[in-house]
mmCIF file of C-alpha atoms in Angstrom:
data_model
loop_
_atom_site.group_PDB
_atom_site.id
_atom_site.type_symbol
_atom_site.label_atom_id
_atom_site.label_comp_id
_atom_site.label_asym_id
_atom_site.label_seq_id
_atom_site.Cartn_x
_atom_site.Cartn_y
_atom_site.Cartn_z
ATOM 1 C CA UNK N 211 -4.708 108.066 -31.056
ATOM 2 C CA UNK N 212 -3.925 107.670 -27.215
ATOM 3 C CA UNK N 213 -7.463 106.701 -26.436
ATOM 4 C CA UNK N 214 -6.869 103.801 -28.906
ATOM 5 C CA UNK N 215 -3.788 102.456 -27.005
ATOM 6 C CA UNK N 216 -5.644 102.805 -23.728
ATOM 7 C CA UNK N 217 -8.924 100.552 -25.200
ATOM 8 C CA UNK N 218 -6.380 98.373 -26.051
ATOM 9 C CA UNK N 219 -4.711 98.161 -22.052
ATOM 10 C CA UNK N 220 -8.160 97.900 -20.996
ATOM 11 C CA UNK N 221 -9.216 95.418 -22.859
ATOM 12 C CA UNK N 222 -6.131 93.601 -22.716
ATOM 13 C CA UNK N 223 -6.105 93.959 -18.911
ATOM 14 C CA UNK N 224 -10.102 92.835 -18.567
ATOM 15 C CA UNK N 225 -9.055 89.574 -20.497
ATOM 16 C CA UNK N 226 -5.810 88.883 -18.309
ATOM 17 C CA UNK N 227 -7.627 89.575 -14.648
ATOM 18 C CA UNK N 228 -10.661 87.536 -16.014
ATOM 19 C CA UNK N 229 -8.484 84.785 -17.450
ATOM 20 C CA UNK N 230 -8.754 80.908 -15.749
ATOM 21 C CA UNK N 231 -4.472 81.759 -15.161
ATOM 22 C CA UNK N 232 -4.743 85.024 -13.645
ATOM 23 C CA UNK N 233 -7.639 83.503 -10.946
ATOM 24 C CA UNK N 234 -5.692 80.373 -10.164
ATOM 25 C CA UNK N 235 -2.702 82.719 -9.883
ATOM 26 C CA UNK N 236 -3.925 85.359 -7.755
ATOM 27 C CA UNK N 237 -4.438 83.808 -4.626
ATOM 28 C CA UNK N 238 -0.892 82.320 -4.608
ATOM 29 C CA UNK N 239 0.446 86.125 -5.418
ATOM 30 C CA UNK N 240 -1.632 87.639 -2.640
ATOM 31 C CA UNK N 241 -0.191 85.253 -0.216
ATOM 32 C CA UNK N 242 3.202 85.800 -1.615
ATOM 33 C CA UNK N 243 3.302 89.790 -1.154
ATOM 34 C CA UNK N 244 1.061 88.863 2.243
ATOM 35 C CA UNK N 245 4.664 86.617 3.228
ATOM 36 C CA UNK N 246 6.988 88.809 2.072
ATOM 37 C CA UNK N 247 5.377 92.297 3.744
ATOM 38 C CA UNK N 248 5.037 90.017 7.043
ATOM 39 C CA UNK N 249 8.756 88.989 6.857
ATOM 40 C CA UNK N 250 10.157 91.959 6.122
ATOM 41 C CA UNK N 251 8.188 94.401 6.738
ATOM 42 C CA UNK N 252 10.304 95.941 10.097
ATOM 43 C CA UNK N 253 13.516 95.805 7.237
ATOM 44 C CA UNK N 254 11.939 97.641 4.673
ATOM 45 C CA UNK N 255 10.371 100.266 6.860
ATOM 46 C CA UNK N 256 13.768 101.025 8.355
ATOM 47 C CA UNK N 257 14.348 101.224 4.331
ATOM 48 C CA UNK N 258 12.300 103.740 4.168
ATOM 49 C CA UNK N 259 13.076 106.188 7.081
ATOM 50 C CA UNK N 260 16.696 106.321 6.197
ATOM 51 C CA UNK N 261 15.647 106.716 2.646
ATOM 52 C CA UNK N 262 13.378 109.596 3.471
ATOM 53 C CA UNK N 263 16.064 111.297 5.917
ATOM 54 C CA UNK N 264 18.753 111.242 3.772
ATOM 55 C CA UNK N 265 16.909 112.899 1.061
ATOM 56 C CA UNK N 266 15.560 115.337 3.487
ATOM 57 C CA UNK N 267 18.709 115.808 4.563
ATOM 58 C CA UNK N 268 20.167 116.509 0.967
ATOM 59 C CA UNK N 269 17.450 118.868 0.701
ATOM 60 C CA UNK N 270 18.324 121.063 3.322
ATOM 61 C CA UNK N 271 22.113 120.467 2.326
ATOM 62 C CA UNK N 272 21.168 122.346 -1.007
ATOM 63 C CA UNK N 273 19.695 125.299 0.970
ATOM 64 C CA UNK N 274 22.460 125.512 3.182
ATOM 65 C CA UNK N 275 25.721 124.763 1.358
ATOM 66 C CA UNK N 276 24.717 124.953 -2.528
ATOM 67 C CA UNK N 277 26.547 127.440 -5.003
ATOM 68 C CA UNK N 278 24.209 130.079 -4.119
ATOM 69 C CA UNK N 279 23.125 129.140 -0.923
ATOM 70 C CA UNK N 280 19.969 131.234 0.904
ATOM 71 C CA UNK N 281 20.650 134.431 2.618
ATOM 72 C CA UNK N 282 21.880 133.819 6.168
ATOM 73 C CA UNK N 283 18.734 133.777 8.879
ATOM 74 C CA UNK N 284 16.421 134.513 5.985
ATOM 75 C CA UNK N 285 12.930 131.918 5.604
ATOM 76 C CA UNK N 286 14.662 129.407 3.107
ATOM 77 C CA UNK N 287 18.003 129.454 5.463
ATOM 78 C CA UNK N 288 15.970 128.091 8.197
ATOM 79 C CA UNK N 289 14.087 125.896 6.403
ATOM 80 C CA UNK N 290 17.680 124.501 5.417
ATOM 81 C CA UNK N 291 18.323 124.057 8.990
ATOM 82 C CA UNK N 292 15.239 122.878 9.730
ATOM 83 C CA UNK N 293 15.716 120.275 6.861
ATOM 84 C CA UNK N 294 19.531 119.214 8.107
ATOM 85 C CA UNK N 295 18.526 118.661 11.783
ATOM 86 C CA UNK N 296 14.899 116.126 10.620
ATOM 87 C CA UNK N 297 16.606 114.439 7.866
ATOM 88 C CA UNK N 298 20.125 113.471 9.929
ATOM 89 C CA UNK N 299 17.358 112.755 13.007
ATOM 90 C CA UNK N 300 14.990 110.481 10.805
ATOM 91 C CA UNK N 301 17.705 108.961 9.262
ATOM 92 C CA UNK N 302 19.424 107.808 12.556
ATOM 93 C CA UNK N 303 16.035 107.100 14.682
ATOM 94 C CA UNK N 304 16.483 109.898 17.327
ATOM 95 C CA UNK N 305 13.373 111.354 18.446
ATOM 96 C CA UNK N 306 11.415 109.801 15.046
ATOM 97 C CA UNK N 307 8.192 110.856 15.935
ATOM 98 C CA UNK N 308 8.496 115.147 17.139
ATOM 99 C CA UNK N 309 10.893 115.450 14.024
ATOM 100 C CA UNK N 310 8.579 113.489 11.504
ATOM 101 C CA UNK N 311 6.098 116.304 12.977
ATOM 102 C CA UNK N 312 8.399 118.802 12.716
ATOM 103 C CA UNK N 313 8.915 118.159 8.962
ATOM 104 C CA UNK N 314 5.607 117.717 8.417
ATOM 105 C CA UNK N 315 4.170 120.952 9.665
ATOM 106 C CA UNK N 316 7.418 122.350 7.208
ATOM 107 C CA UNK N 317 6.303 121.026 4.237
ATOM 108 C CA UNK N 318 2.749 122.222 4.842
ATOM 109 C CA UNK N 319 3.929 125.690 5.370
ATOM 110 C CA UNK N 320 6.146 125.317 2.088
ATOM 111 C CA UNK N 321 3.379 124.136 0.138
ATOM 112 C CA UNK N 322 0.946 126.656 1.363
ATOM 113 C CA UNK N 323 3.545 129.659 1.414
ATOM 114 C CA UNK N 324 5.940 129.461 -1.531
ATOM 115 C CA UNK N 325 3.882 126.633 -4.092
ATOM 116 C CA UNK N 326 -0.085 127.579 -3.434
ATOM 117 C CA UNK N 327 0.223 130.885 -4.427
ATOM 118 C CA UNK N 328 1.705 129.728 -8.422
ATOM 119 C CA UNK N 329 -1.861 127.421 -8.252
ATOM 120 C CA UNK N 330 -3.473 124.968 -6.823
ATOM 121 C CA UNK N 331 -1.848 122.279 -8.636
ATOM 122 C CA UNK N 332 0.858 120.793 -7.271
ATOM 123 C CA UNK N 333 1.976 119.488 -10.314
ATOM 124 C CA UNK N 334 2.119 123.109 -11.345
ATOM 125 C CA UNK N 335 3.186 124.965 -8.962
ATOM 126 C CA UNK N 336 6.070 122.405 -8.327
ATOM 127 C CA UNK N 337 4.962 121.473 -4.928
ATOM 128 C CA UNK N 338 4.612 117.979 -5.422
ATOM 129 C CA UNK N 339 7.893 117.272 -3.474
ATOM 130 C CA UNK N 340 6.442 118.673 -0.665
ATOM 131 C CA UNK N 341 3.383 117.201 -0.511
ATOM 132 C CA UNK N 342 5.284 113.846 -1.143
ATOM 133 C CA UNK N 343 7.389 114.577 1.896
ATOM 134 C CA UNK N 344 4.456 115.678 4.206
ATOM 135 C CA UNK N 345 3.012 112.209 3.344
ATOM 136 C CA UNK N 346 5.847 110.601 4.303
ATOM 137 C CA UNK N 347 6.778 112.438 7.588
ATOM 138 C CA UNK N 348 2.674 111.354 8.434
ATOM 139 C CA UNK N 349 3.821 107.626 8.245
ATOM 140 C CA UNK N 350 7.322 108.490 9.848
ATOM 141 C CA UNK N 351 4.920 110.188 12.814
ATOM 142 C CA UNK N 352 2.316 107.539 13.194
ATOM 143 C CA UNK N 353 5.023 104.437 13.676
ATOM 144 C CA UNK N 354 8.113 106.260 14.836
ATOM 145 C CA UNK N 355 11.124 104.355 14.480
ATOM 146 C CA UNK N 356 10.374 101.031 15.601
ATOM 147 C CA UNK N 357 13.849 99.129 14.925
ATOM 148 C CA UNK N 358 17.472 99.839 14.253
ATOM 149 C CA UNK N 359 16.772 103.673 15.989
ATOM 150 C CA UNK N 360 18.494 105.243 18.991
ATOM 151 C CA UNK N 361 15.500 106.251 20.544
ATOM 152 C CA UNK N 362 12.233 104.559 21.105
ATOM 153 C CA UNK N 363 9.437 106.600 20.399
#
């Protein structure tokens, strides 16, 4: 039954993209997104480090101060700190680039120490946040801050 309803998105989709509309369309689209990345692009990147800091941030915040919060100078309480200081860093623009690193080499050791060993599906072993965030400190790393940050990396 679900291999039915994707035929039909396929073949629906290989009629739209080879439809006289969706050519004379696409070019106008492309250019479009091509405007609207080039425009905005420094805007929506600062978007997107705040974004990712304040969740980080919120993260470590639920380590830290949560109901049952870890066990003082144990491996999650640090991570907690660890978590605070990146995510209220990223999210202002101080020193971008060393604590994009620093939360990147984090979330590799939380993947590979608490998620790996429950499989290597990170979908299964719930580790999908972390790989999520390791992606994102890797873009956070390779631009730095670039506007509306305190430092200049």
């Amino acid at each position: 039954k679900n291999y039915r309803i994707l035929d039909l998105l396929v073949a629906y989709f290989f009629l739209f993209s080879t439809s006289e509309i969706f050519k004379s369309l696409f070019p106008f689209l492309k250019s479009m997104i091509h405007k609207i990345a080039e425009d905005y692009g420094d805007i929506l990147y600062v978007i997107f480090r705040v974004v990712i800091g304040v969740l980080f941030f919120m993260h470590g915040w639920g380590k830290i101060f949560a109901a049952e919060p870890a066990a003082m100078f144990s491996l999650f309480w640090f991570a907690g700190i660890i978590e605070l200081v990146v995510g209220l860093t990223i999210t202002i623009g101080l020193f971008t680039q060393w604590t994009a690193l620093l939360g990147a080499l984090e979330m590799l050791v939380a993947y590979f120490y608490v998620h790996m060993p429950q499989g290597w599906n990170p979908f299964v072993n719930k580790g999908e946040l972390a790989l999520l965030f390791f992606a994102a400190f890797l873009v956070l790393f390779g631009h730095g801050g670039r506007k509306f940050c305190i430092t200049k990396d």
